[in-house]
Short mmCIF file of N, CA and C in Angstrom, two decimals:
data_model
loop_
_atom_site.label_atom_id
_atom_site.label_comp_id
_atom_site.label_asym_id
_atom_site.label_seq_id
_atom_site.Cartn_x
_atom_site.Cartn_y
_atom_site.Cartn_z
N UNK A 1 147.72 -50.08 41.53
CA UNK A 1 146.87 -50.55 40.46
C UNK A 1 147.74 -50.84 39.23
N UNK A 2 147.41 -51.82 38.45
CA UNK A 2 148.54 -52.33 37.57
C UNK A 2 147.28 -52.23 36.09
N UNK A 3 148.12 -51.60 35.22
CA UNK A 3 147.63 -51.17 33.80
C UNK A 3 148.03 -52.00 32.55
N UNK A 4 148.95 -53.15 33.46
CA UNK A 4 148.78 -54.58 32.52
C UNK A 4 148.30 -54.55 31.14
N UNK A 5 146.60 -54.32 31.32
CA UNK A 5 145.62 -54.74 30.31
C UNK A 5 145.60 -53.88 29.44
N UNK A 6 146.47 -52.34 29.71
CA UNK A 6 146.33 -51.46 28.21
C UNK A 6 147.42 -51.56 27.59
N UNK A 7 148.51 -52.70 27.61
CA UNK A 7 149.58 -52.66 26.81
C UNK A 7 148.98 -53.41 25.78
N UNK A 8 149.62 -53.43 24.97
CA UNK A 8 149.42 -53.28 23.12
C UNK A 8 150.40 -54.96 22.96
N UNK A 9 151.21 -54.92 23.99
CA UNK A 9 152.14 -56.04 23.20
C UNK A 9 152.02 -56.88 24.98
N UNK A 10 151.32 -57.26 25.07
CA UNK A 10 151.09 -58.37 26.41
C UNK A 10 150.10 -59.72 26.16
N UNK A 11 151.03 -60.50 25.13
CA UNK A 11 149.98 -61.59 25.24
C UNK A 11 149.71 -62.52 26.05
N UNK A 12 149.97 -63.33 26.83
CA UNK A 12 149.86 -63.54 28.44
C UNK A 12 148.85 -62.99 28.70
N UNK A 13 148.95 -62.03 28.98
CA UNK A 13 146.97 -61.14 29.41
C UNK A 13 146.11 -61.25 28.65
N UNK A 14 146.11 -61.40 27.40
CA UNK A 14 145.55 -61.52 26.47
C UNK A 14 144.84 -63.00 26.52
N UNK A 15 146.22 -64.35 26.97
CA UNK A 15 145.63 -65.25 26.82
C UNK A 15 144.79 -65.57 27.69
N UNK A 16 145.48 -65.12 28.81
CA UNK A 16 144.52 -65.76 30.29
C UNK A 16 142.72 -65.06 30.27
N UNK A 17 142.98 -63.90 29.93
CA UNK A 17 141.57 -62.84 30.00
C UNK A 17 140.96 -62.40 28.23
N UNK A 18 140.74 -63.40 27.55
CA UNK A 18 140.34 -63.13 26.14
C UNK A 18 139.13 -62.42 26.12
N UNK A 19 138.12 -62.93 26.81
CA UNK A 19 137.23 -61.86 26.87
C UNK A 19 137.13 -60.21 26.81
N UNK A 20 137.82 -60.40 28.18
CA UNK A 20 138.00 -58.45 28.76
C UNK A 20 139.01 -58.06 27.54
N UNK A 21 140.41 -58.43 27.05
CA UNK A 21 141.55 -57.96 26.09
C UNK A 21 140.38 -57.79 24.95
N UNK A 22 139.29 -58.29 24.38
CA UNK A 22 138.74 -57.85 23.36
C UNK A 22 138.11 -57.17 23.46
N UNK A 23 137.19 -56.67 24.62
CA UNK A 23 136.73 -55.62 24.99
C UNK A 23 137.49 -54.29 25.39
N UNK A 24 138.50 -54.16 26.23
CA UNK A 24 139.53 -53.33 26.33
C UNK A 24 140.19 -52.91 25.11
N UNK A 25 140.89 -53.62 24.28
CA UNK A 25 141.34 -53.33 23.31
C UNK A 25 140.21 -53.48 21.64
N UNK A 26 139.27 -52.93 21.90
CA UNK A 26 137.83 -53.05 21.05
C UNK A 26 138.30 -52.39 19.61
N UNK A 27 139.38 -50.93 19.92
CA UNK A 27 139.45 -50.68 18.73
C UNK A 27 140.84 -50.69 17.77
N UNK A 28 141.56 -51.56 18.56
CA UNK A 28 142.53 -52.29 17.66
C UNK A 28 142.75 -53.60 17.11
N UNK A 29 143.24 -53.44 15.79
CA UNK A 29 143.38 -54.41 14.80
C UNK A 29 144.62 -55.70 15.39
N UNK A 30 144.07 -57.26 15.14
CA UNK A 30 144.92 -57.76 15.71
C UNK A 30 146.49 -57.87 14.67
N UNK A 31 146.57 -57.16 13.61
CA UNK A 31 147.56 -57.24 12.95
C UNK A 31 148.49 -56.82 13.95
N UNK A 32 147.91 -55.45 14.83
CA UNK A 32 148.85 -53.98 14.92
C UNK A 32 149.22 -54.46 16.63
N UNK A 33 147.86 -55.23 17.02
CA UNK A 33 147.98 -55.28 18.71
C UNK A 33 148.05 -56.79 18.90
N UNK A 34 149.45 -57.07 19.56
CA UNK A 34 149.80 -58.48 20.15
C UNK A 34 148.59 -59.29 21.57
N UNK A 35 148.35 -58.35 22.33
CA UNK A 35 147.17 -58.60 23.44
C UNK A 35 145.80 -59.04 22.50
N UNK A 36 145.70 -58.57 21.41
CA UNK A 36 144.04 -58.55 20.97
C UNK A 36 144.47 -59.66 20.16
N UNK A 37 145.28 -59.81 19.44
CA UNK A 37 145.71 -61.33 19.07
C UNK A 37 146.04 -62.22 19.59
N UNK A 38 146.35 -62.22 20.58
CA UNK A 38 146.16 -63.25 21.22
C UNK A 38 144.77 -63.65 21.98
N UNK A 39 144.24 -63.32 22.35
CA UNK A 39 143.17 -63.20 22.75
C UNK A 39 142.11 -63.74 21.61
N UNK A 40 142.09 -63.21 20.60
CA UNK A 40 141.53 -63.76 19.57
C UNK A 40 141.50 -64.95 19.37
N UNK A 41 142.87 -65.27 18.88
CA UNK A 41 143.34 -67.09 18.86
C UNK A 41 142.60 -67.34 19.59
N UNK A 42 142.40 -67.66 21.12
CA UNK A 42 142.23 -68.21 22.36
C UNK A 42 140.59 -68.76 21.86
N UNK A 43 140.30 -67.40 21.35
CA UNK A 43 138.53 -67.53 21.36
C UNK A 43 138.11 -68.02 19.73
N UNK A 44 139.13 -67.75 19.28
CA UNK A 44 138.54 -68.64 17.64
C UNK A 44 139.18 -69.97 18.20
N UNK A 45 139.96 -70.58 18.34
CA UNK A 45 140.24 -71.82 19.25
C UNK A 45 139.35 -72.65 19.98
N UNK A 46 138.50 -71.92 21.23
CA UNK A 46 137.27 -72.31 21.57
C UNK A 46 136.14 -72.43 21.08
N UNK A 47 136.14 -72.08 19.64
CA UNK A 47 134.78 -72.35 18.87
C UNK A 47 133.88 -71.03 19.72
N UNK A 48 134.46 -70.08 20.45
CA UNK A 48 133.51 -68.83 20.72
C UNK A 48 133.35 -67.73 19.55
N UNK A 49 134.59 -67.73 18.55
CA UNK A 49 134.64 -66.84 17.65
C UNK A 49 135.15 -67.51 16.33
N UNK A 50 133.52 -67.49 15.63
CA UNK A 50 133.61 -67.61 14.25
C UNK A 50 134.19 -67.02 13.16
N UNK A 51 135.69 -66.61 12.78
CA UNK A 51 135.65 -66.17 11.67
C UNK A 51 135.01 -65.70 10.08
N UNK A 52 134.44 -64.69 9.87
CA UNK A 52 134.22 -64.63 8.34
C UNK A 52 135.23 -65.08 7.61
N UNK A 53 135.12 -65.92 6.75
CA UNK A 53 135.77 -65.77 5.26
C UNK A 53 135.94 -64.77 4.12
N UNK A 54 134.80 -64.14 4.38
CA UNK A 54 134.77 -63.23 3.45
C UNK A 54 135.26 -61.81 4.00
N UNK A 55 135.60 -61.44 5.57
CA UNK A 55 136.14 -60.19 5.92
C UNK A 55 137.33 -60.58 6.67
N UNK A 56 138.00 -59.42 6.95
CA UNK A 56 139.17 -59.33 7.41
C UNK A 56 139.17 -59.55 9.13
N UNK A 57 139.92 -59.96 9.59
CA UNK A 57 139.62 -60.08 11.56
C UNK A 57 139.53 -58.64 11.78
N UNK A 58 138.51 -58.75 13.03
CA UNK A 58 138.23 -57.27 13.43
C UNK A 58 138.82 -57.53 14.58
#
C-alpha cells in the first residue's frame, strides 16, 4: 500500500487527484503544504474553486 497521498510536499498527486489532496490534506494551509497547493491551483483553475478576496486561502 503506498502513502503517496500523506506527503506534504507531492505535487503530482496533488495535481492528478485535487479533489481527494483537499480532502486528505483538509487541515493544512497551502502556504505550508506543496500537495494542497497544488491541488488548489488545479481547482481554482477549473472555475471549481472560487477564491474570497476578502480571506486568506484555506
Amino acid at each position: 500500500m503506498s502513502f503517496e497521498c500523506l506527503r506534504h510536499d507531492n505535487r503530482e498527486w496533488g495535481r492528478r487527484r485535487p479533489g481527494l489532496a483537499m480532502q486528505v490534506h483538509r487541515e493544512c494551509h497551502p502556504d505550508t503544504c506543496e500537495t494542497k497547493a497544488a491541488a488548489w491551483k488545479v481547482l481554482v483553475d477549473a472555475g471549481k474553486i472560487v477564491p474570497d478576496s476578502g480571506r486568506s486561502r484555506a
